[in-house]
Amino acid sequence: MKHAVMFGSFCLIMAGLASTGAQAAEATRASFGHTADGQNVEIVTLTNSRGVQARVMSYGASLQSLLVPDRDGHLADVVLGYDDLQGYLDRRQYFGATVGRYANRIAHGSFTLDGKHYQLTRNEGPNSLHGGNQGFDQKVWQVVEVKQGPNASVTLQYISKDGDQGYPGTLTVKATYQLSEDNQLKIAYVATTDKPTIVNLSNHTYWNLAGEGGGTVMDQVLTIPGEAITTVDAASIPDGHIVPVAGTPYDFRAGKPIGRDIRDGSSQQLLFGHGYDMNWVVSSKEVESHMVARVQDPHSGRVMSLWSSKPGLQFYSGNFLDGTTVGKQHHIYRQGDAFVLEPQLFPDTPNRPAFGSARLAPGETYRNTIVYRFATDGGRVVTH
């Protein structure tokens, strides 16, 4: 009897291990090509038991593709981009990329920190955008760790030297992409410095919940629980004003199709950005992680909710996709074929003390954890 009990317990343990293994997400690693100077670019594929698959590229620590199911369980890639590395090298469009050292815009590409003036490289007229001429999106990051298990992940690292693009301090940055069994993709950014600097990291994925190449996103329903926006001038630089969204085309609090008010010619902000390209105030300061956006595609039934602790959310409606980009599967990307949602600090914060602080000092740790939760209509998660 004793042996029978022991054997039964052994079987239960083995069954439990087998069950755990069946539910474990997988991670594989391969080469994706080489840069012009011979650097090897890796791609790590994370796949869960539901068939959801994220491909993360070491060039720009970028989300290269993400397969998620629709309401009928059919998988589609909901991330714009290219099928091979050369497309990313030939044209800088920030597809899926990690942007920094400072995401978004800095007026005149300059700021003062601790009484010292710093001049950055300028890549958008007189201003600096997403880190300047050679931002983090154009760097080959090092893959430092790949994990299997219930939450498969890949961690990438880039060390930005003191003076890189004009920024002070050597900044060590890590980006961890993690895929869970409940169809949740998490991107955790962590950074430290050896002397005072400014930091604002985010992810610049272009999303289309109908599937990349699936046409316009104008009928996809967007919710942003932001009460105000930071208005900008003609160069997309904040003018210092924070304006309530109530009664304006920028009011997404109750949720509405992206394209409902995008052609409102009475809105100077829409004219400046050729559509939506502005920062929503989702909180007055950094708070506990909360939902900062939700998007639903009425045709496929896919739903994406976005979570972060950052006070700002830049929403961009793909205004400058002009039909000259041939992306994955030879799809032509046109205006309004994708949207971008970037949780971050407010743009030009280093020059706007009223917006808060982007300062990072030695001994401190910068963090921005972005979580994308995928479901289908009614919150029902479809298995593959």
Short mmCIF file of C-alpha atoms in Angstrom, two decimals:
data_model
loop_
_atom_site.label_atom_id
_atom_site.label_comp_id
_atom_site.label_asym_id
_atom_site.label_seq_id
_atom_site.Cartn_x
_atom_site.Cartn_y
_atom_site.Cartn_z
CA MET A 1 0.00 0.00 0.00
CA LYS A 2 2.84 2.37 0.87
CA HIS A 3 4.45 1.83 -2.56
CA ALA A 4 1.08 2.40 -4.28
CA VAL A 5 0.66 5.73 -2.49
CA MET A 6 4.21 6.78 -3.39
CA PHE A 7 3.68 5.79 -7.03
CA GLY A 8 0.39 7.69 -7.12
CA SER A 9 2.05 10.78 -5.69
CA PHE A 10 4.85 10.51 -8.25
CA CYS A 11 2.30 10.33 -11.07
CA LEU A 12 0.50 13.42 -9.74
CA ILE A 13 3.80 15.32 -9.56
CA MET A 14 4.78 14.31 -13.10
CA ALA A 15 1.30 15.22 -14.40
CA GLY A 16 1.64 18.62 -12.75
CA LEU A 17 5.04 19.15 -14.34
CA ALA A 18 3.70 18.12 -17.73
CA SER A 19 0.76 20.50 -17.34
CA THR A 20 3.09 23.34 -16.36
CA GLY A 21 5.29 22.63 -19.36
CA ALA A 22 2.27 22.65 -21.68
CA GLN A 23 1.38 26.13 -20.46
CA ALA A 24 4.91 27.50 -20.60
CA ALA A 25 5.70 30.17 -23.17
CA GLU A 26 8.71 29.51 -25.37
CA ALA A 27 11.57 31.72 -26.48
CA THR A 28 13.81 31.15 -29.50
CA ARG A 29 16.75 33.18 -30.74
CA ALA A 30 18.13 33.68 -34.27
CA SER A 31 20.00 36.09 -36.50
CA PHE A 32 17.89 38.66 -38.40
CA GLY A 33 20.71 40.02 -40.56
CA HIS A 34 23.61 42.45 -40.31
CA THR A 35 24.02 46.23 -40.37
CA ALA A 36 26.18 47.93 -42.99
CA ASP A 37 29.14 47.87 -40.59
CA GLY A 38 28.73 44.14 -39.95
CA GLN A 39 26.93 44.11 -36.60
CA ASN A 40 24.75 41.05 -36.12
CA VAL A 41 21.10 41.82 -35.40
CA GLU A 42 19.23 39.16 -33.46
CA ILE A 43 15.53 38.39 -33.30
CA VAL A 44 13.96 36.65 -30.32
CA THR A 45 10.56 35.00 -30.74
CA LEU A 46 8.31 34.63 -27.69
CA THR A 47 5.31 32.30 -28.13
CA ASN A 48 2.65 31.32 -25.59
CA SER A 49 0.40 28.25 -25.62
CA ARG A 50 -2.47 30.25 -27.13
CA GLY A 51 -0.41 30.95 -30.25
CA VAL A 52 0.26 34.59 -29.43
CA GLN A 53 3.73 35.40 -30.72
CA ALA A 54 5.97 38.44 -30.22
CA ARG A 55 9.16 38.93 -32.22
CA VAL A 56 11.68 41.32 -30.69
CA MET A 57 14.58 42.67 -32.73
CA SER A 58 17.87 43.84 -31.23
CA TYR A 59 18.02 46.71 -33.74
CA GLY A 60 16.34 49.49 -31.79
CA ALA A 61 15.12 47.01 -29.14
CA SER A 62 12.05 46.89 -31.38
CA LEU A 63 8.81 44.94 -31.49
CA GLN A 64 9.05 43.55 -35.01
CA SER A 65 5.75 41.66 -35.02
CA LEU A 66 2.94 40.52 -32.73
CA LEU A 67 0.41 37.83 -33.64
CA VAL A 68 -2.85 37.96 -31.66
CA PRO A 69 -6.22 36.23 -32.26
CA ASP A 70 -9.47 37.82 -33.37
CA ARG A 71 -12.89 36.88 -31.97
CA ASP A 72 -12.86 33.68 -34.08
CA GLY A 73 -9.36 32.70 -32.98
CA HIS A 74 -7.66 33.68 -36.23
CA LEU A 75 -4.17 35.12 -35.73
CA ALA A 76 -2.91 38.28 -37.41
CA ASP A 77 0.14 40.49 -37.06
CA VAL A 78 -1.09 43.81 -35.59
CA VAL A 79 2.27 45.63 -35.82
CA LEU A 80 3.45 47.60 -38.87
CA GLY A 81 7.01 47.10 -40.06
CA TYR A 82 9.16 45.19 -42.53
CA ASP A 83 9.74 41.52 -43.25
CA ASP A 84 13.52 41.91 -43.17
CA LEU A 85 16.16 44.05 -41.51
CA GLN A 86 17.02 46.04 -44.62
CA GLY A 87 13.69 47.85 -44.56
CA TYR A 88 14.42 49.18 -41.07
CA LEU A 89 17.95 50.21 -42.08
CA ASP A 90 16.89 51.97 -45.27
CA ARG A 91 14.28 54.27 -43.76
CA ARG A 92 13.95 55.58 -40.21
CA GLN A 93 10.29 55.39 -39.23
CA TYR A 94 10.47 54.18 -35.61
CA PHE A 95 8.42 51.05 -36.40
CA GLY A 96 8.15 49.16 -33.09
CA ALA A 97 11.22 50.92 -31.75
CA THR A 98 12.45 51.93 -28.33
CA VAL A 99 12.81 55.72 -28.49
CA GLY A 100 15.22 57.75 -26.36
CA ARG A 101 17.34 59.05 -24.73
CA TYR A 102 14.42 61.49 -24.67
CA ALA A 103 11.22 60.36 -26.41
CA ASN A 104 9.21 63.07 -28.15
CA ARG A 105 10.45 66.61 -28.76
CA ILE A 106 12.89 69.01 -27.09
CA ALA A 107 12.61 72.62 -28.26
CA HIS A 108 15.66 73.93 -30.13
CA GLY A 109 17.41 70.65 -29.19
CA SER A 110 18.73 72.23 -26.02
CA PHE A 111 18.14 72.34 -22.28
CA THR A 112 19.82 73.47 -19.07
CA LEU A 113 20.55 71.01 -16.27
CA ASP A 114 22.11 72.00 -12.94
CA GLY A 115 23.06 75.35 -14.41
CA LYS A 116 24.84 73.92 -17.47
CA HIS A 117 23.56 74.29 -21.03
CA TYR A 118 23.49 71.25 -23.33
CA GLN A 119 23.04 71.27 -27.10
CA LEU A 120 21.62 68.11 -28.67
CA THR A 121 21.64 66.98 -32.27
CA ARG A 122 18.60 68.34 -34.11
CA ASN A 123 16.69 66.14 -36.51
CA GLU A 124 13.30 67.86 -36.90
CA GLY A 125 13.98 71.38 -38.09
CA PRO A 126 15.40 73.33 -35.14
CA ASN A 127 14.22 70.70 -32.64
CA SER A 128 15.35 67.31 -31.39
CA LEU A 129 12.96 64.36 -31.77
CA HIS A 130 13.25 60.90 -30.16
CA GLY A 131 16.88 61.25 -29.14
CA GLY A 132 18.28 63.15 -32.12
CA ASN A 133 20.15 62.08 -35.24
CA GLN A 134 21.17 58.69 -33.85
CA GLY A 135 18.61 57.76 -31.21
CA PHE A 136 18.20 54.45 -29.42
CA ASP A 137 15.95 53.27 -32.28
CA GLN A 138 19.01 53.09 -34.56
CA LYS A 139 21.35 51.26 -32.20
CA VAL A 140 22.08 47.54 -32.07
CA TRP A 141 21.27 46.47 -28.53
CA GLN A 142 22.87 43.49 -26.82
CA VAL A 143 20.65 40.53 -25.98
CA VAL A 144 21.71 39.81 -22.39
CA GLU A 145 19.09 37.28 -21.28
CA VAL A 146 16.42 35.03 -22.81
CA LYS A 147 14.02 33.16 -20.51
CA GLN A 148 11.57 30.32 -21.11
CA GLY A 149 8.66 29.60 -18.80
CA PRO A 150 5.16 30.82 -17.97
CA ASN A 151 6.35 34.34 -18.77
CA ALA A 152 8.91 34.03 -21.54
CA SER A 153 11.09 37.11 -21.92
CA VAL A 154 14.08 38.73 -23.55
CA THR A 155 16.21 41.46 -21.97
CA LEU A 156 18.27 43.79 -24.15
CA GLN A 157 20.86 46.35 -23.07
CA TYR A 158 22.38 49.47 -24.58
CA ILE A 159 25.04 51.71 -23.06
CA SER A 160 24.81 55.30 -24.23
CA LYS A 161 28.12 57.05 -23.61
CA ASP A 162 28.56 60.46 -22.03
CA GLY A 163 28.00 63.04 -24.79
CA ASP A 164 26.01 60.71 -27.04
CA GLN A 165 23.86 63.05 -29.20
CA GLY A 166 24.83 65.81 -26.74
CA TYR A 167 23.31 64.19 -23.62
CA PRO A 168 25.37 64.19 -20.42
CA GLY A 169 26.24 61.04 -18.50
CA THR A 170 26.81 57.43 -19.48
CA LEU A 171 23.37 55.86 -19.43
CA THR A 172 22.89 52.10 -19.07
CA VAL A 173 19.48 51.07 -20.39
CA LYS A 174 17.71 47.72 -20.26
CA ALA A 175 14.51 46.80 -22.08
CA THR A 176 12.71 43.59 -21.11
CA TYR A 177 9.90 42.22 -23.25
CA GLN A 178 7.78 39.60 -21.47
CA LEU A 179 4.89 37.54 -22.89
CA SER A 180 2.46 35.87 -20.49
CA GLU A 181 -0.04 33.04 -20.92
CA ASP A 182 -2.96 35.47 -20.59
CA ASN A 183 -1.99 37.37 -23.75
CA GLN A 184 -0.22 40.20 -21.99
CA LEU A 185 2.91 41.80 -23.42
CA LYS A 186 4.98 43.82 -20.97
CA ILE A 187 7.87 46.13 -21.84
CA ALA A 188 9.93 47.20 -18.83
CA TYR A 189 12.47 49.99 -19.35
CA VAL A 190 15.12 50.55 -16.67
CA ALA A 191 17.99 53.06 -16.80
CA THR A 192 20.83 54.26 -14.56
CA THR A 193 23.43 56.96 -15.04
CA ASP A 194 26.88 57.91 -13.77
CA LYS A 195 26.11 61.65 -13.69
CA PRO A 196 22.97 63.80 -13.83
CA THR A 197 21.10 63.58 -17.12
CA ILE A 198 17.57 63.56 -18.53
CA VAL A 199 15.68 60.42 -19.53
CA ASN A 200 12.32 59.68 -21.15
CA LEU A 201 11.95 56.26 -22.78
CA SER A 202 8.95 54.84 -24.59
CA ASN A 203 7.92 52.44 -27.34
CA HIS A 204 6.85 53.63 -30.79
CA THR A 205 4.94 50.66 -32.19
CA TYR A 206 2.48 51.40 -35.01
CA TRP A 207 -0.69 49.39 -34.29
CA ASN A 208 -3.56 48.22 -36.46
CA LEU A 209 -5.84 45.80 -34.61
CA ALA A 210 -7.36 44.66 -37.92
CA GLY A 211 -3.88 43.46 -38.88
CA GLU A 212 -1.00 45.35 -40.47
CA GLY A 213 -1.90 46.11 -44.06
CA GLY A 214 -5.57 45.84 -43.11
CA GLY A 215 -6.39 49.39 -44.14
CA THR A 216 -7.48 52.37 -42.11
CA VAL A 217 -7.77 52.46 -38.32
CA MET A 218 -10.18 55.38 -38.42
CA ASP A 219 -13.14 53.21 -37.31
CA GLN A 220 -11.26 51.60 -34.43
CA VAL A 221 -12.64 52.87 -31.13
CA LEU A 222 -10.15 54.65 -28.88
CA THR A 223 -10.56 55.55 -25.22
CA ILE A 224 -8.10 57.85 -23.44
CA PRO A 225 -9.02 58.74 -19.82
CA GLY A 226 -7.22 62.07 -20.08
CA GLU A 227 -8.90 65.29 -18.99
CA ALA A 228 -6.53 67.61 -20.88
CA ILE A 229 -3.83 67.93 -23.52
CA THR A 230 -0.61 69.94 -23.67
CA THR A 231 -1.16 72.18 -26.69
CA VAL A 232 1.64 72.79 -29.20
CA ASP A 233 2.78 75.37 -31.73
CA ALA A 234 3.23 74.89 -35.48
CA ALA A 235 6.51 73.02 -34.85
CA SER A 236 4.75 70.56 -32.49
CA ILE A 237 6.53 72.05 -29.46
CA PRO A 238 4.43 72.58 -26.30
CA ASP A 239 3.41 76.19 -25.82
CA GLY A 240 3.09 75.73 -22.04
CA HIS A 241 -0.69 75.51 -21.91
CA ILE A 242 -2.71 72.60 -20.56
CA VAL A 243 -6.21 72.69 -22.08
CA PRO A 244 -9.26 70.62 -21.04
CA VAL A 245 -10.50 68.18 -23.70
CA ALA A 246 -14.20 68.66 -22.87
CA GLY A 247 -16.07 69.94 -25.92
CA THR A 248 -13.10 69.43 -28.27
CA PRO A 249 -12.09 66.81 -30.87
CA TYR A 250 -9.48 65.58 -28.34
CA ASP A 251 -12.10 64.19 -25.95
CA PHE A 252 -11.74 60.38 -26.01
CA ARG A 253 -12.87 59.84 -22.42
CA ALA A 254 -16.06 58.01 -23.38
CA GLY A 255 -14.44 56.26 -26.35
CA LYS A 256 -15.08 57.05 -30.02
CA PRO A 257 -13.80 56.05 -33.48
CA ILE A 258 -10.39 57.59 -34.14
CA GLY A 259 -11.62 59.23 -37.33
CA ARG A 260 -14.86 60.76 -36.01
CA ASP A 261 -13.45 64.24 -35.43
CA ILE A 262 -10.08 64.04 -37.18
CA ARG A 263 -11.24 66.29 -40.03
CA ASP A 264 -12.46 69.10 -37.79
CA GLY A 265 -10.88 72.10 -39.49
CA SER A 266 -11.76 74.39 -36.59
CA SER A 267 -9.08 72.66 -34.50
CA GLN A 268 -5.72 74.37 -34.81
CA GLN A 269 -4.02 71.43 -33.09
CA LEU A 270 -5.31 68.99 -35.73
CA LEU A 271 -4.12 71.34 -38.46
CA PHE A 272 -0.66 71.58 -36.91
CA GLY A 273 -0.32 67.80 -36.65
CA HIS A 274 -2.19 66.86 -39.86
CA GLY A 275 -4.32 64.78 -37.50
CA TYR A 276 -3.79 63.65 -33.94
CA ASP A 277 -0.21 64.06 -32.73
CA MET A 278 -0.31 65.43 -29.21
CA ASN A 279 0.18 64.59 -25.55
CA TRP A 280 -2.74 63.74 -23.28
CA VAL A 281 -2.49 64.48 -19.57
CA VAL A 282 -3.61 61.18 -18.04
CA SER A 283 -2.36 62.08 -14.55
CA SER A 284 -0.72 65.06 -12.87
CA LYS A 285 2.32 63.01 -11.84
CA GLU A 286 3.61 59.45 -11.88
CA VAL A 287 1.14 57.13 -10.17
CA GLU A 288 0.52 53.40 -9.78
CA SER A 289 0.12 51.65 -13.11
CA HIS A 290 -3.34 52.23 -14.54
CA MET A 291 -5.09 52.01 -17.89
CA VAL A 292 -4.09 54.96 -20.07
CA ALA A 293 -5.76 53.83 -23.30
CA ARG A 294 -8.05 51.19 -24.77
CA VAL A 295 -8.63 50.39 -28.44
CA GLN A 296 -11.27 48.12 -29.94
CA ASP A 297 -11.55 47.00 -33.56
CA PRO A 298 -15.25 46.41 -34.36
CA HIS A 299 -14.47 44.12 -37.30
CA SER A 300 -12.00 41.64 -35.80
CA GLY A 301 -13.16 42.02 -32.21
CA ARG A 302 -9.60 42.54 -30.99
CA VAL A 303 -9.24 44.75 -27.93
CA MET A 304 -6.01 46.22 -26.61
CA SER A 305 -5.72 48.01 -23.28
CA LEU A 306 -2.56 49.92 -22.43
CA TRP A 307 -1.25 50.37 -18.89
CA SER A 308 1.50 52.61 -17.52
CA SER A 309 2.39 54.85 -14.57
CA LYS A 310 3.63 57.78 -16.65
CA PRO A 311 1.65 61.05 -16.61
CA GLY A 312 1.58 61.61 -20.38
CA LEU A 313 0.36 59.68 -23.41
CA GLN A 314 1.32 60.73 -26.92
CA PHE A 315 -1.32 59.66 -29.43
CA TYR A 316 -0.36 59.79 -33.11
CA SER A 317 -2.82 58.79 -35.84
CA GLY A 318 -0.32 57.79 -38.55
CA ASN A 319 -0.65 61.13 -40.34
CA PHE A 320 2.62 60.94 -42.26
CA LEU A 321 2.25 57.44 -43.68
CA ASP A 322 2.06 58.68 -47.26
CA GLY A 323 1.85 55.59 -49.44
CA THR A 324 5.58 55.44 -50.14
CA THR A 325 6.28 52.76 -47.53
CA VAL A 326 6.01 49.15 -48.68
CA GLY A 327 5.92 47.09 -45.50
CA LYS A 328 5.31 43.48 -44.61
CA GLN A 329 3.88 41.18 -47.28
CA HIS A 330 4.28 44.04 -49.79
CA HIS A 331 1.54 46.05 -48.07
CA ILE A 332 1.53 49.78 -48.82
CA TYR A 333 1.04 51.87 -45.67
CA ARG A 334 -1.08 54.97 -46.16
CA GLN A 335 -2.23 57.86 -43.99
CA GLY A 336 -4.33 56.63 -41.08
CA ASP A 337 -3.35 52.96 -41.49
CA ALA A 338 -2.03 52.78 -37.91
CA PHE A 339 -1.97 54.52 -34.56
CA VAL A 340 0.83 55.04 -32.04
CA LEU A 341 0.37 55.30 -28.26
CA GLU A 342 3.44 56.28 -26.23
CA PRO A 343 3.23 56.47 -22.41
CA GLN A 344 5.90 58.96 -21.31
CA LEU A 345 6.75 62.24 -19.63
CA PHE A 346 5.37 65.35 -21.28
CA PRO A 347 7.27 66.59 -24.35
CA ASP A 348 9.89 69.30 -23.72
CA THR A 349 9.68 68.74 -19.95
CA PRO A 350 13.38 69.72 -19.48
CA ASN A 351 12.44 73.23 -20.66
CA ARG A 352 9.07 73.35 -18.88
CA PRO A 353 9.49 73.02 -15.08
CA ALA A 354 5.71 73.19 -14.66
CA PHE A 355 5.51 69.84 -16.47
CA GLY A 356 7.61 68.08 -13.83
CA SER A 357 11.16 66.74 -14.07
CA ALA A 358 13.03 64.40 -16.42
CA ARG A 359 16.19 64.49 -14.30
CA LEU A 360 17.97 61.24 -13.40
CA ALA A 361 20.89 61.31 -10.94
CA PRO A 362 23.49 58.69 -10.01
CA GLY A 363 22.05 56.20 -7.54
CA GLU A 364 18.53 56.63 -8.93
CA THR A 365 16.73 54.27 -11.30
CA TYR A 366 14.48 55.37 -14.12
CA ARG A 367 11.57 53.05 -14.90
CA ASN A 368 8.78 52.93 -17.45
CA THR A 369 6.77 49.71 -17.51
CA ILE A 370 4.31 49.51 -20.39
CA VAL A 371 1.74 46.71 -20.45
CA TYR A 372 -0.42 45.74 -23.44
CA ARG A 373 -3.36 43.47 -22.56
CA PHE A 374 -5.11 41.73 -25.44
CA ALA A 375 -8.62 40.30 -25.41
CA THR A 376 -11.65 40.17 -27.67
CA ASP A 377 -15.18 41.59 -27.52
CA GLY A 378 -16.67 41.33 -24.07
CA GLY A 379 -13.25 40.78 -22.46
CA ARG A 380 -13.29 37.16 -23.62
CA VAL A 381 -9.79 35.86 -24.38
CA VAL A 382 -9.89 33.56 -27.39
CA THR A 383 -7.53 30.58 -27.34
CA HIS A 384 -5.73 29.47 -30.47
#
